[in-house]
Amino acid sequence: MLQLTADSADDATLEEIDAIASAAFGLPRFSAREELRRPWTRCWVAREAQRALAFLIAWHVVDELHVLNIATCPTALRRGLATGLMQQSLEYARQEHVRLVLLEVRRSNRAAIGLYRKLGFTVTGVRPRYYSDNDEDAVEMALTLDPATGAAQPGRDEIRIEL
Ligand SMILES: CC(C)(COP(=O)(O)OP(=O)(O)OC[C@H]1O[C@@H](n2cnc3c(N)ncnc32)[C@H](O)[C@@H]1OP(=O)(O)O)[C@@H](O)C(=O)NCCC(=O)NCCS
């Protein structure tokens, strides 16, 4: 696992990230380079044999870390790569005394919701028809950390979602 910055990212890795985004989300115009230009963007990459296989992009603003994108190359799914990236971002959050890690996920995305639940995230809300491409609801999930110790605070779903 590697944390990328605008300075440390090489062209080949950035292109690999764009290709993973394209394959995973169907986002042909996704640009890791653009994402990394924002000073508050944080990016982690899982590599194997010099090849990027998964990435995570988050925004760190004050005491919150907002996970925007996480994706694994379709040929490397279910090998724990996304879990490893999330754990890296949570370790960063602890070091930076982040209080809240939050994200949105499509209601139909069982794989991602399963991933986040395994890490202790709980459901905090639903944004109806948040995704304009298909009017799908966003499920809001969060993990609260103790900013002093980094310990994850136990939480439970604030609303019930039918999957
Ligand atoms: C969601 C995603 C990132 C998971 O990546 P991954 O590297 O395969 O995840 P992991 O191997 O670390 O899996 C961790 C857990 O997630 C859940 N999970 C992952 N894939 C799953 C699937 N197809 N069905 C059900 N649960 C799944 C499981 O709980 C899994 O733990 P387990 O293997 O011990 O059962 C990947 O499926 C992906 O890239 N999807 C497309 C992009 C996307 O939807 N991103 C999230 C929204 S931004």
PDB file of C-alpha atoms and ligand atoms in Angstrom:
ATOM      1  CA  MET A   1       0.000   0.000   0.000  1.00  0.00           C
ATOM      2  CA  LEU A   2       1.305   3.381  -0.983  1.00  0.00           C
ATOM      3  CA  GLN A   3       0.063   6.878  -0.206  1.00  0.00           C
ATOM      4  CA  LEU A   4       0.249   9.061  -3.312  1.00  0.00           C
ATOM      5  CA  THR A   5       0.597  12.805  -3.422  1.00  0.00           C
ATOM      6  CA  ALA A   6       0.557  15.180  -6.371  1.00  0.00           C
ATOM      7  CA  ASP A   7       4.357  15.225  -6.168  1.00  0.00           C
ATOM      8  CA  SER A   8       4.983  11.519  -5.729  1.00  0.00           C
ATOM      9  CA  ALA A   9       2.466  10.207  -8.286  1.00  0.00           C
ATOM     10  CA  ASP A  10       4.003   9.036 -11.535  1.00  0.00           C
ATOM     11  CA  ASP A  11       2.122   9.132 -14.842  1.00  0.00           C
ATOM     12  CA  ALA A  12       1.872   5.369 -15.187  1.00  0.00           C
ATOM     13  CA  THR A  13       0.249   4.963 -11.762  1.00  0.00           C
ATOM     14  CA  LEU A  14      -2.190   7.797 -12.430  1.00  0.00           C
ATOM     15  CA  GLU A  15      -3.221   6.148 -15.691  1.00  0.00           C
ATOM     16  CA  GLU A  16      -3.685   2.820 -13.927  1.00  0.00           C
ATOM     17  CA  ILE A  17      -5.945   4.475 -11.351  1.00  0.00           C
ATOM     18  CA  ASP A  18      -8.028   6.065 -14.117  1.00  0.00           C
ATOM     19  CA  ALA A  19      -8.338   2.677 -15.809  1.00  0.00           C
ATOM     20  CA  ILE A  20      -9.514   1.033 -12.558  1.00  0.00           C
ATOM     21  CA  ALA A  21     -12.094   3.825 -12.077  1.00  0.00           C
ATOM     22  CA  SER A  22     -13.292   3.407 -15.610  1.00  0.00           C
ATOM     23  CA  ALA A  23     -13.680  -0.359 -15.208  1.00  0.00           C
ATOM     24  CA  ALA A  24     -15.229  -0.199 -11.737  1.00  0.00           C
ATOM     25  CA  PHE A  25     -17.539   2.829 -12.011  1.00  0.00           C
ATOM     26  CA  GLY A  26     -17.848   3.369 -15.755  1.00  0.00           C
ATOM     27  CA  LEU A  27     -16.357   6.840 -15.234  1.00  0.00           C
ATOM     28  CA  PRO A  28     -14.344   7.413 -18.413  1.00  0.00           C
ATOM     29  CA  ARG A  29     -13.534  10.999 -17.467  1.00  0.00           C
ATOM     30  CA  PHE A  30     -12.235  10.236 -13.982  1.00  0.00           C
ATOM     31  CA  SER A  31      -8.828  11.862 -13.541  1.00  0.00           C
ATOM     32  CA  ALA A  32      -6.648  10.921 -10.596  1.00  0.00           C
ATOM     33  CA  ARG A  33      -4.331  13.768 -11.553  1.00  0.00           C
ATOM     34  CA  GLU A  34      -7.195  16.267 -11.210  1.00  0.00           C
ATOM     35  CA  GLU A  35      -8.223  14.740  -7.894  1.00  0.00           C
ATOM     36  CA  LEU A  36      -4.709  15.016  -6.496  1.00  0.00           C
ATOM     37  CA  ARG A  37      -4.462  18.710  -7.381  1.00  0.00           C
ATOM     38  CA  ARG A  38      -6.785  19.535  -4.489  1.00  0.00           C
ATOM     39  CA  PRO A  39      -4.665  20.080  -1.375  1.00  0.00           C
ATOM     40  CA  TRP A  40      -7.178  18.223   0.795  1.00  0.00           C
ATOM     41  CA  THR A  41      -7.204  15.055  -1.360  1.00  0.00           C
ATOM     42  CA  ARG A  42      -5.614  11.919   0.056  1.00  0.00           C
ATOM     43  CA  CYS A  43      -5.002   8.865  -2.149  1.00  0.00           C
ATOM     44  CA  TRP A  44      -3.831   5.347  -1.413  1.00  0.00           C
ATOM     45  CA  VAL A  45      -2.946   2.684  -3.950  1.00  0.00           C
ATOM     46  CA  ALA A  46      -2.610  -1.074  -3.570  1.00  0.00           C
ATOM     47  CA  ARG A  47       0.115  -2.402  -5.826  1.00  0.00           C
ATOM     48  CA  GLU A  48       1.332  -5.841  -6.748  1.00  0.00           C
ATOM     49  CA  ALA A  49       4.324  -6.550  -8.960  1.00  0.00           C
ATOM     50  CA  GLN A  50       4.616  -2.819  -9.738  1.00  0.00           C
ATOM     51  CA  ARG A  51       0.989  -2.675 -10.901  1.00  0.00           C
ATOM     52  CA  ALA A  52      -1.805  -0.679  -9.295  1.00  0.00           C
ATOM     53  CA  LEU A  53      -4.760  -2.947  -8.514  1.00  0.00           C
ATOM     54  CA  ALA A  54      -6.951  -0.798  -6.262  1.00  0.00           C
ATOM     55  CA  PHE A  55      -7.188   2.767  -5.040  1.00  0.00           C
ATOM     56  CA  LEU A  56      -8.939   4.905  -2.474  1.00  0.00           C
ATOM     57  CA  ILE A  57      -9.472   8.660  -2.675  1.00  0.00           C
ATOM     58  CA  ALA A  58     -10.634  10.690   0.306  1.00  0.00           C
ATOM     59  CA  TRP A  59     -10.886  14.313   1.329  1.00  0.00           C
ATOM     60  CA  HIS A  60      -9.404  15.364   4.644  1.00  0.00           C
ATOM     61  CA  VAL A  61     -11.086  18.537   5.873  1.00  0.00           C
ATOM     62  CA  VAL A  62     -10.461  19.669   9.452  1.00  0.00           C
ATOM     63  CA  ASP A  63     -11.395  16.661  11.600  1.00  0.00           C
ATOM     64  CA  GLU A  64     -13.302  14.701   8.960  1.00  0.00           C
ATOM     65  CA  LEU A  65     -12.138  12.206   6.365  1.00  0.00           C
ATOM     66  CA  HIS A  66     -14.648  11.769   3.550  1.00  0.00           C
ATOM     67  CA  VAL A  67     -14.090   8.618   1.481  1.00  0.00           C
ATOM     68  CA  LEU A  68     -15.077   9.541  -2.086  1.00  0.00           C
ATOM     69  CA  ASN A  69     -13.952   6.624  -4.232  1.00  0.00           C
ATOM     70  CA  ILE A  70     -12.676   3.158  -3.589  1.00  0.00           C
ATOM     71  CA  ALA A  71     -12.304   0.588  -6.315  1.00  0.00           C
ATOM     72  CA  THR A  72     -10.529  -2.651  -7.039  1.00  0.00           C
ATOM     73  CA  CYS A  73      -9.546  -3.839 -10.500  1.00  0.00           C
ATOM     74  CA  PRO A  74     -12.169  -6.384 -11.649  1.00  0.00           C
ATOM     75  CA  THR A  75      -9.483  -9.091 -11.936  1.00  0.00           C
ATOM     76  CA  ALA A  76      -8.395  -8.660  -8.296  1.00  0.00           C
ATOM     77  CA  LEU A  77     -11.693  -8.591  -6.425  1.00  0.00           C
ATOM     78  CA  ARG A  78     -12.315 -10.327  -3.100  1.00  0.00           C
ATOM     79  CA  ARG A  79      -8.661 -10.550  -2.157  1.00  0.00           C
ATOM     80  CA  GLY A  80      -8.800  -8.043   0.653  1.00  0.00           C
ATOM     81  CA  LEU A  81      -7.341  -5.114  -1.306  1.00  0.00           C
ATOM     82  CA  ALA A  82     -10.182  -2.698  -0.540  1.00  0.00           C
ATOM     83  CA  THR A  83     -10.079  -3.753   3.104  1.00  0.00           C
ATOM     84  CA  GLY A  84      -6.358  -3.011   3.201  1.00  0.00           C
ATOM     85  CA  LEU A  85      -6.878   0.429   1.648  1.00  0.00           C
ATOM     86  CA  MET A  86      -9.645   1.285   4.082  1.00  0.00           C
ATOM     87  CA  GLN A  87      -7.438   0.177   6.964  1.00  0.00           C
ATOM     88  CA  GLN A  88      -4.645   2.412   5.683  1.00  0.00           C
ATOM     89  CA  SER A  89      -6.981   5.396   5.475  1.00  0.00           C
ATOM     90  CA  LEU A  90      -8.259   4.680   8.992  1.00  0.00           C
ATOM     91  CA  GLU A  91      -4.705   4.488  10.276  1.00  0.00           C
ATOM     92  CA  TYR A  92      -4.053   7.872   8.670  1.00  0.00           C
ATOM     93  CA  ALA A  93      -7.258   9.199  10.239  1.00  0.00           C
ATOM     94  CA  ARG A  94      -6.071   8.062  13.674  1.00  0.00           C
ATOM     95  CA  GLN A  95      -2.684   9.689  13.238  1.00  0.00           C
ATOM     96  CA  GLU A  96      -4.333  12.940  12.140  1.00  0.00           C
ATOM     97  CA  HIS A  97      -6.838  12.924  15.028  1.00  0.00           C
ATOM     98  CA  VAL A  98      -9.791  12.691  12.678  1.00  0.00           C
ATOM     99  CA  ARG A  99     -13.116  12.526  14.501  1.00  0.00           C
ATOM    100  CA  LEU A 100     -15.431  11.304  11.752  1.00  0.00           C
ATOM    101  CA  VAL A 101     -14.883   9.123   8.683  1.00  0.00           C
ATOM    102  CA  LEU A 102     -17.858   9.326   6.363  1.00  0.00           C
ATOM    103  CA  LEU A 103     -18.984   8.234   2.924  1.00  0.00           C
ATOM    104  CA  GLU A 104     -21.965   7.728   0.657  1.00  0.00           C
ATOM    105  CA  VAL A 105     -22.732   4.500  -1.152  1.00  0.00           C
ATOM    106  CA  ARG A 106     -25.432   3.445  -3.594  1.00  0.00           C
ATOM    107  CA  ARG A 107     -28.197   1.555  -1.871  1.00  0.00           C
ATOM    108  CA  SER A 108     -27.787  -1.354  -4.317  1.00  0.00           C
ATOM    109  CA  ASN A 109     -24.033  -1.701  -3.702  1.00  0.00           C
ATOM    110  CA  ARG A 110     -24.040  -4.710  -1.415  1.00  0.00           C
ATOM    111  CA  ALA A 111     -20.330  -5.385  -1.883  1.00  0.00           C
ATOM    112  CA  ALA A 112     -19.301  -1.914  -0.718  1.00  0.00           C
ATOM    113  CA  ILE A 113     -21.843  -1.795   2.104  1.00  0.00           C
ATOM    114  CA  GLY A 114     -20.519  -5.194   3.266  1.00  0.00           C
ATOM    115  CA  LEU A 115     -16.965  -3.854   3.172  1.00  0.00           C
ATOM    116  CA  TYR A 116     -17.824  -0.771   5.224  1.00  0.00           C
ATOM    117  CA  ARG A 117     -19.883  -2.708   7.739  1.00  0.00           C
ATOM    118  CA  LYS A 118     -17.007  -5.122   8.376  1.00  0.00           C
ATOM    119  CA  LEU A 119     -14.900  -2.099   9.324  1.00  0.00           C
ATOM    120  CA  GLY A 120     -17.469  -0.797  11.791  1.00  0.00           C
ATOM    121  CA  PHE A 121     -19.273   1.832   9.710  1.00  0.00           C
ATOM    122  CA  THR A 122     -22.951   2.294  10.484  1.00  0.00           C
ATOM    123  CA  VAL A 123     -25.809   3.855   8.550  1.00  0.00           C
ATOM    124  CA  THR A 124     -26.491   7.462   9.481  1.00  0.00           C
ATOM    125  CA  GLY A 125     -28.982   8.472   6.808  1.00  0.00           C
ATOM    126  CA  VAL A 126     -30.347   8.114   3.301  1.00  0.00           C
ATOM    127  CA  ARG A 127     -30.251  10.767   0.589  1.00  0.00           C
ATOM    128  CA  PRO A 128     -33.124  10.024  -1.741  1.00  0.00           C
ATOM    129  CA  ARG A 129     -32.292   9.993  -5.486  1.00  0.00           C
ATOM    130  CA  TYR A 130     -28.777  11.288  -4.800  1.00  0.00           C
ATOM    131  CA  TYR A 131     -27.248   9.693  -7.906  1.00  0.00           C
ATOM    132  CA  SER A 132     -28.561  11.512 -10.943  1.00  0.00           C
ATOM    133  CA  ASP A 133     -27.632   8.839 -13.498  1.00  0.00           C
ATOM    134  CA  ASN A 134     -30.307   6.436 -12.225  1.00  0.00           C
ATOM    135  CA  ASP A 135     -32.004   8.347  -9.400  1.00  0.00           C
ATOM    136  CA  GLU A 136     -30.650   5.860  -6.888  1.00  0.00           C
ATOM    137  CA  ASP A 137     -30.624   6.643  -3.176  1.00  0.00           C
ATOM    138  CA  ALA A 138     -27.341   7.199  -1.370  1.00  0.00           C
ATOM    139  CA  VAL A 139     -26.847   5.473   1.942  1.00  0.00           C
ATOM    140  CA  GLU A 140     -24.760   7.644   4.266  1.00  0.00           C
ATOM    141  CA  MET A 141     -22.370   5.723   6.507  1.00  0.00           C
ATOM    142  CA  ALA A 142     -19.935   6.877   9.162  1.00  0.00           C
ATOM    143  CA  LEU A 143     -17.354   5.693  11.647  1.00  0.00           C
ATOM    144  CA  THR A 144     -16.647   7.868  14.663  1.00  0.00           C
ATOM    145  CA  LEU A 145     -13.136   7.867  16.096  1.00  0.00           C
ATOM    146  CA  ASP A 146     -11.998   9.109  19.443  1.00  0.00           C
ATOM    147  CA  PRO A 147      -9.670  11.944  18.339  1.00  0.00           C
ATOM    148  CA  ALA A 148      -7.421  11.410  21.343  1.00  0.00           C
ATOM    149  CA  THR A 149      -6.911   7.647  21.150  1.00  0.00           C
ATOM    150  CA  GLY A 150      -8.076   6.852  17.598  1.00  0.00           C
ATOM    151  CA  ALA A 151     -10.337   4.129  18.938  1.00  0.00           C
ATOM    152  CA  ALA A 152     -13.453   3.465  16.879  1.00  0.00           C
ATOM    153  CA  GLN A 153     -16.548   4.397  18.833  1.00  0.00           C
ATOM    154  CA  PRO A 154     -19.243   1.773  18.884  1.00  0.00           C
ATOM    155  CA  GLY A 155     -22.209   2.857  16.834  1.00  0.00           C
ATOM    156  CA  ARG A 156     -25.407   1.472  15.472  1.00  0.00           C
ATOM    157  CA  ASP A 157     -27.551   2.186  12.461  1.00  0.00           C
ATOM    158  CA  GLU A 158     -29.611   5.323  12.952  1.00  0.00           C
ATOM    159  CA  ILE A 159     -32.015   4.220  10.282  1.00  0.00           C
ATOM    160  CA  ARG A 160     -32.847   0.828   8.887  1.00  0.00           C
ATOM    161  CA  ILE A 161     -32.177   0.211   5.216  1.00  0.00           C
ATOM    162  CA  GLU A 162     -33.769  -2.550   3.185  1.00  0.00           C
ATOM    163  CA  LEU A 163     -31.191  -4.091   0.843  1.00  0.00           C
TER     164      LEU A 163
HETATM  165  C1  LIG B   1     -16.541  -2.621  -3.272  1.00  0.00           C
HETATM  166  C2  LIG B   1     -15.154  -3.036  -3.744  1.00  0.00           C
HETATM  167  C3  LIG B   1     -14.235  -1.829  -3.676  1.00  0.00           C
HETATM  168  C4  LIG B   1     -14.615  -4.145  -2.826  1.00  0.00           C
HETATM  169  O1  LIG B   1     -13.282  -4.428  -3.229  1.00  0.00           O
HETATM  170  P1  LIG B   1     -12.529  -5.803  -2.851  1.00  0.00           P
HETATM  171  O2  LIG B   1     -11.068  -5.536  -2.984  1.00  0.00           O
HETATM  172  O3  LIG B   1     -13.072  -6.903  -3.650  1.00  0.00           O
HETATM  173  O4  LIG B   1     -12.942  -5.955  -1.323  1.00  0.00           O
HETATM  174  P2  LIG B   1     -12.359  -6.967  -0.207  1.00  0.00           P
HETATM  175  O5  LIG B   1     -11.768  -8.158  -0.868  1.00  0.00           O
HETATM  176  O6  LIG B   1     -11.486  -6.198   0.706  1.00  0.00           O
HETATM  177  O7  LIG B   1     -13.710  -7.401   0.529  1.00  0.00           O
HETATM  178  C5  LIG B   1     -14.027  -6.929   1.819  1.00  0.00           C
HETATM  179  C6  LIG B   1     -15.457  -7.281   2.162  1.00  0.00           C
HETATM  180  O8  LIG B   1     -16.367  -6.565   1.330  1.00  0.00           O
HETATM  181  C7  LIG B   1     -17.539  -7.364   1.118  1.00  0.00           C
HETATM  182  N1  LIG B   1     -17.640  -7.718  -0.291  1.00  0.00           N
HETATM  183  C8  LIG B   1     -16.726  -7.489  -1.260  1.00  0.00           C
HETATM  184  N2  LIG B   1     -17.181  -7.931  -2.451  1.00  0.00           N
HETATM  185  C9  LIG B   1     -18.395  -8.453  -2.220  1.00  0.00           C
HETATM  186  C10 LIG B   1     -19.385  -9.041  -3.055  1.00  0.00           C
HETATM  187  N3  LIG B   1     -19.190  -9.205  -4.368  1.00  0.00           N
HETATM  188  N4  LIG B   1     -20.548  -9.427  -2.491  1.00  0.00           N
HETATM  189  C11 LIG B   1     -20.772  -9.258  -1.166  1.00  0.00           C
HETATM  190  N5  LIG B   1     -19.871  -8.712  -0.315  1.00  0.00           N
HETATM  191  C12 LIG B   1     -18.710  -8.307  -0.848  1.00  0.00           C
HETATM  192  C13 LIG B   1     -17.344  -8.607   1.946  1.00  0.00           C
HETATM  193  O9  LIG B   1     -17.848  -8.346   3.243  1.00  0.00           O
HETATM  194  C14 LIG B   1     -15.823  -8.716   1.955  1.00  0.00           C
HETATM  195  O10 LIG B   1     -15.337  -9.481   3.020  1.00  0.00           O
HETATM  196  P3  LIG B   1     -15.148 -11.078   2.816  1.00  0.00           P
HETATM  197  O11 LIG B   1     -14.430 -11.289   1.521  1.00  0.00           O
HETATM  198  O12 LIG B   1     -14.352 -11.482   4.023  1.00  0.00           O
HETATM  199  O13 LIG B   1     -16.536 -11.642   2.777  1.00  0.00           O
HETATM  200  C15 LIG B   1     -15.184  -3.615  -5.199  1.00  0.00           C
HETATM  201  O14 LIG B   1     -16.243  -4.539  -5.276  1.00  0.00           O
HETATM  202  C16 LIG B   1     -15.336  -2.573  -6.304  1.00  0.00           C
HETATM  203  O15 LIG B   1     -14.352  -2.019  -6.784  1.00  0.00           O
HETATM  204  N6  LIG B   1     -16.606  -2.307  -6.675  1.00  0.00           N
HETATM  205  C17 LIG B   1     -16.868  -1.305  -7.746  1.00  0.00           C
HETATM  206  C18 LIG B   1     -16.613   0.109  -7.264  1.00  0.00           C
HETATM  207  C19 LIG B   1     -17.475   0.469  -6.044  1.00  0.00           C
HETATM  208  O16 LIG B   1     -18.648   0.150  -6.006  1.00  0.00           O
HETATM  209  N7  LIG B   1     -16.855   1.158  -5.063  1.00  0.00           N
HETATM  210  C20 LIG B   1     -17.542   1.548  -3.831  1.00  0.00           C
HETATM  211  C21 LIG B   1     -18.334   2.783  -3.956  1.00  0.00           C
HETATM  212  S1  LIG B   1     -17.329   4.245  -4.050  1.00  0.00           S
END
